[in-house]
PDB file of C-alpha atoms in Angstrom:
ATOM      1  CA  MET B 732      -0.149  11.742  -1.807  1.00  0.00           C
ATOM      2  CA  LYS B 733       0.925   9.171   0.642  1.00  0.00           C
ATOM      3  CA  SER B 734      -1.554   6.970   2.368  1.00  0.00           C
ATOM      4  CA  CYS B 735      -1.972   5.112   5.866  1.00  0.00           C
ATOM      5  CA  LEU B 736      -4.147   2.548   6.574  1.00  0.00           C
ATOM      6  CA  VAL B 737      -4.494   2.612  10.501  1.00  0.00           C
ATOM      7  CA  VAL B 738      -5.980  -0.493  11.837  1.00  0.00           C
ATOM      8  CA  ASP B 739      -6.754  -0.803  15.697  1.00  0.00           C
ATOM      9  CA  ASP B 740     -10.027  -1.879  17.112  1.00  0.00           C
ATOM     10  CA  SER B 741     -10.850   1.177  19.415  1.00  0.00           C
ATOM     11  CA  LYS B 742     -13.220   4.161  17.138  1.00  0.00           C
ATOM     12  CA  VAL B 743     -10.898   7.079  19.638  1.00  0.00           C
ATOM     13  CA  ILE B 744      -7.715   5.899  18.558  1.00  0.00           C
ATOM     14  CA  ARG B 745      -8.266   5.366  14.584  1.00  0.00           C
ATOM     15  CA  LYS B 746      -9.507   9.275  14.691  1.00  0.00           C
ATOM     16  CA  VAL B 747      -6.605   9.974  16.553  1.00  0.00           C
ATOM     17  CA  ALA B 748      -4.279   8.443  14.549  1.00  0.00           C
ATOM     18  CA  ARG B 749      -6.529   9.915  11.487  1.00  0.00           C
ATOM     19  CA  HIS B 750      -6.041  13.789  12.381  1.00  0.00           C
ATOM     20  CA  ILE B 751      -1.917  13.427  12.960  1.00  0.00           C
ATOM     21  CA  LEU B 752      -1.751  11.707   9.691  1.00  0.00           C
ATOM     22  CA  GLU B 753      -4.296  14.251   8.005  1.00  0.00           C
ATOM     23  CA  GLY B 754      -1.887  16.880   8.673  1.00  0.00           C
ATOM     24  CA  LEU B 755       1.272  15.339   7.633  1.00  0.00           C
ATOM     25  CA  ASP B 756      -0.127  15.102   3.961  1.00  0.00           C
ATOM     26  CA  PHE B 757      -1.006  11.167   4.267  1.00  0.00           C
ATOM     27  CA  SER B 758      -4.366   9.719   2.673  1.00  0.00           C
ATOM     28  CA  VAL B 759      -6.013   7.523   5.722  1.00  0.00           C
ATOM     29  CA  SER B 760      -8.450   4.409   5.176  1.00  0.00           C
ATOM     30  CA  GLU B 761      -9.307   2.483   8.091  1.00  0.00           C
ATOM     31  CA  ALA B 762     -10.236  -0.883   9.497  1.00  0.00           C
ATOM     32  CA  ALA B 763     -11.310  -2.353  13.002  1.00  0.00           C
ATOM     33  CA  ASP B 764      -9.819  -5.348  12.763  1.00  0.00           C
ATOM     34  CA  GLY B 765      -6.863  -7.608  11.038  1.00  0.00           C
ATOM     35  CA  ARG B 766      -9.452  -8.944   9.001  1.00  0.00           C
ATOM     36  CA  GLU B 767     -11.031  -5.523   6.982  1.00  0.00           C
ATOM     37  CA  ALA B 768      -7.309  -4.748   7.380  1.00  0.00           C
ATOM     38  CA  LEU B 769      -6.337  -7.672   4.907  1.00  0.00           C
ATOM     39  CA  ASP B 770      -9.321  -6.974   3.378  1.00  0.00           C
ATOM     40  CA  ALA B 771      -8.550  -3.114   2.334  1.00  0.00           C
ATOM     41  CA  CYS B 772      -5.408  -4.536   1.124  1.00  0.00           C
ATOM     42  CA  ASN B 773      -6.516  -6.609  -1.397  1.00  0.00           C
ATOM     43  CA  ALA B 774      -8.728  -3.621  -2.681  1.00  0.00           C
ATOM     44  CA  ASN B 775      -5.877  -1.041  -2.550  1.00  0.00           C
ATOM     45  CA  ILE B 776      -2.194  -0.748  -0.950  1.00  0.00           C
ATOM     46  CA  PRO B 777      -1.352   1.767   1.590  1.00  0.00           C
ATOM     47  CA  ASP B 778       2.179   3.551   1.242  1.00  0.00           C
ATOM     48  CA  VAL B 779       2.320   2.985   5.528  1.00  0.00           C
ATOM     49  CA  ILE B 780      -0.119   0.743   7.587  1.00  0.00           C
ATOM     50  CA  LEU B 781      -0.366   1.443  11.552  1.00  0.00           C
ATOM     51  CA  LEU B 782      -1.383  -1.565  12.857  1.00  0.00           C
ATOM     52  CA  ASP B 783      -3.006  -2.803  16.318  1.00  0.00           C
ATOM     53  CA  TRP B 784      -1.171  -5.083  18.242  1.00  0.00           C
ATOM     54  CA  ASN B 785      -4.430  -6.670  20.177  1.00  0.00           C
ATOM     55  CA  MET B 786      -7.291  -6.840  17.954  1.00  0.00           C
ATOM     56  CA  PRO B 787     -10.638  -8.465  17.560  1.00  0.00           C
ATOM     57  CA  VAL B 788     -10.970 -11.218  14.868  1.00  0.00           C
ATOM     58  CA  MET B 789      -7.817 -11.130  13.799  1.00  0.00           C
ATOM     59  CA  SER B 790      -4.712  -9.614  15.935  1.00  0.00           C
ATOM     60  CA  GLY B 791      -1.630  -7.962  14.894  1.00  0.00           C
ATOM     61  CA  MET B 792       0.889 -10.706  14.484  1.00  0.00           C
ATOM     62  CA  GLU B 793      -2.066 -12.742  12.330  1.00  0.00           C
ATOM     63  CA  PHE B 794      -2.494  -9.506   9.882  1.00  0.00           C
ATOM     64  CA  LEU B 795       0.704  -9.204   9.257  1.00  0.00           C
ATOM     65  CA  ARG B 796       1.835 -12.683   8.878  1.00  0.00           C
ATOM     66  CA  ALA B 797      -0.980 -13.138   6.292  1.00  0.00           C
ATOM     67  CA  LEU B 798      -0.166 -10.118   4.763  1.00  0.00           C
ATOM     68  CA  ARG B 799       3.356 -10.831   4.137  1.00  0.00           C
ATOM     69  CA  GLU B 800       2.754 -14.510   2.931  1.00  0.00           C
ATOM     70  CA  THR B 801       0.526 -13.033  -0.061  1.00  0.00           C
ATOM     71  CA  ASP B 802       2.213 -10.703  -2.885  1.00  0.00           C
ATOM     72  CA  VAL B 803       1.211  -8.008  -3.217  1.00  0.00           C
ATOM     73  CA  SER B 804       3.221  -5.275  -4.297  1.00  0.00           C
ATOM     74  CA  PRO B 805       4.476  -2.934  -3.732  1.00  0.00           C
ATOM     75  CA  ARG B 806       4.873  -3.806  -0.482  1.00  0.00           C
ATOM     76  CA  PRO B 807       3.442  -1.836   2.500  1.00  0.00           C
ATOM     77  CA  LYS B 808       5.514  -0.478   5.034  1.00  0.00           C
ATOM     78  CA  VAL B 809       4.050  -1.979   9.006  1.00  0.00           C
ATOM     79  CA  VAL B 810       4.746   0.883  11.872  1.00  0.00           C
ATOM     80  CA  PHE B 811       3.171  -1.572  15.383  1.00  0.00           C
ATOM     81  CA  CYS B 812       1.138   1.182  17.044  1.00  0.00           C
ATOM     82  CA  THR B 813       0.476  -0.252  20.608  1.00  0.00           C
ATOM     83  CA  THR B 814       0.594  -0.934  24.327  1.00  0.00           C
ATOM     84  CA  GLU B 815       2.799  -3.759  24.823  1.00  0.00           C
ATOM     85  CA  ASN B 816       6.156  -2.633  25.067  1.00  0.00           C
ATOM     86  CA  GLY B 817       8.690  -5.695  25.796  1.00  0.00           C
ATOM     87  CA  VAL B 818      11.482  -6.558  24.133  1.00  0.00           C
ATOM     88  CA  ALA B 819      10.023 -10.174  23.011  1.00  0.00           C
ATOM     89  CA  HIS B 820       6.678  -8.071  21.694  1.00  0.00           C
ATOM     90  CA  ILE B 821       9.499  -6.162  20.037  1.00  0.00           C
ATOM     91  CA  ARG B 822      11.268  -8.657  18.684  1.00  0.00           C
ATOM     92  CA  ALA B 823       8.765 -10.689  17.132  1.00  0.00           C
ATOM     93  CA  ALA B 824       6.938  -7.728  15.798  1.00  0.00           C
ATOM     94  CA  ILE B 825      10.065  -7.104  13.744  1.00  0.00           C
ATOM     95  CA  GLU B 826      11.115 -10.521  13.085  1.00  0.00           C
ATOM     96  CA  ALA B 827       7.080 -10.617  11.338  1.00  0.00           C
ATOM     97  CA  GLY B 828       7.681  -8.072   8.973  1.00  0.00           C
ATOM     98  CA  ALA B 829       7.104  -4.926  11.141  1.00  0.00           C
ATOM     99  CA  ASP B 830       9.217  -2.112   9.977  1.00  0.00           C
ATOM    100  CA  GLU B 831       8.620   0.432  13.119  1.00  0.00           C
ATOM    101  CA  TYR B 832       7.221   0.508  16.300  1.00  0.00           C
ATOM    102  CA  VAL B 833       5.564   3.277  18.135  1.00  0.00           C
ATOM    103  CA  MET B 834       3.856   3.150  21.966  1.00  0.00           C
ATOM    104  CA  LYS B 835       0.554   4.115  22.606  1.00  0.00           C
ATOM    105  CA  PRO B 836      -0.292   6.888  24.057  1.00  0.00           C
ATOM    106  CA  PHE B 837       2.160   8.556  20.907  1.00  0.00           C
ATOM    107  CA  ASP B 838       1.475  12.208  19.903  1.00  0.00           C
ATOM    108  CA  ARG B 839       2.678  13.821  16.273  1.00  0.00           C
ATOM    109  CA  GLU B 840       5.956  13.986  16.846  1.00  0.00           C
ATOM    110  CA  THR B 841       6.708  10.298  17.666  1.00  0.00           C
ATOM    111  CA  LEU B 842       4.824   9.144  15.479  1.00  0.00           C
ATOM    112  CA  GLN B 843       6.163  11.350  12.519  1.00  0.00           C
ATOM    113  CA  SER B 844       9.307  10.620  13.129  1.00  0.00           C
ATOM    114  CA  LYS B 845       8.495   6.512  13.032  1.00  0.00           C
ATOM    115  CA  LEU B 846       7.364   7.456  10.053  1.00  0.00           C
ATOM    116  CA  GLN B 847      10.757   9.010   9.031  1.00  0.00           C
ATOM    117  CA  ILE B 848      12.473   6.385  10.140  1.00  0.00           C
ATOM    118  CA  VAL B 849      10.857   4.084   7.320  1.00  0.00           C
ATOM    119  CA  GLY B 850      11.366   6.565   4.553  1.00  0.00           C
ATOM    120  CA  LEU B 851       7.285   8.353   4.521  1.00  0.00           C
ATOM    121  CA  ALA B 852       7.334  10.719   6.040  1.00  0.00           C
TER     122      ALA B 852
END
């Protein structure tokens, strides 16, 4: 079974994402900020990370940069999931190591298509 770490400070978003992902046969774990997510990755590398941009403690970008500086293997796919839709934000996320980008709010079809693009659905 494929695994996904959902990283978002919104409990509602984590719950919605979990519901969709479990319906797509993913095992799902959650983190409320980038620091929790980094700790989770150090304990158990997921296949994919669904990552919010704006979070307290450690933002999505800070987490992504820290993750990409580690030598975790295999390297998880990262899908940014955010309300930030400017071209500059998307470019910055991709340059920092994100594999794909999905806008909130998202539905099952949108998320599934992004997971297909990164080779996981």
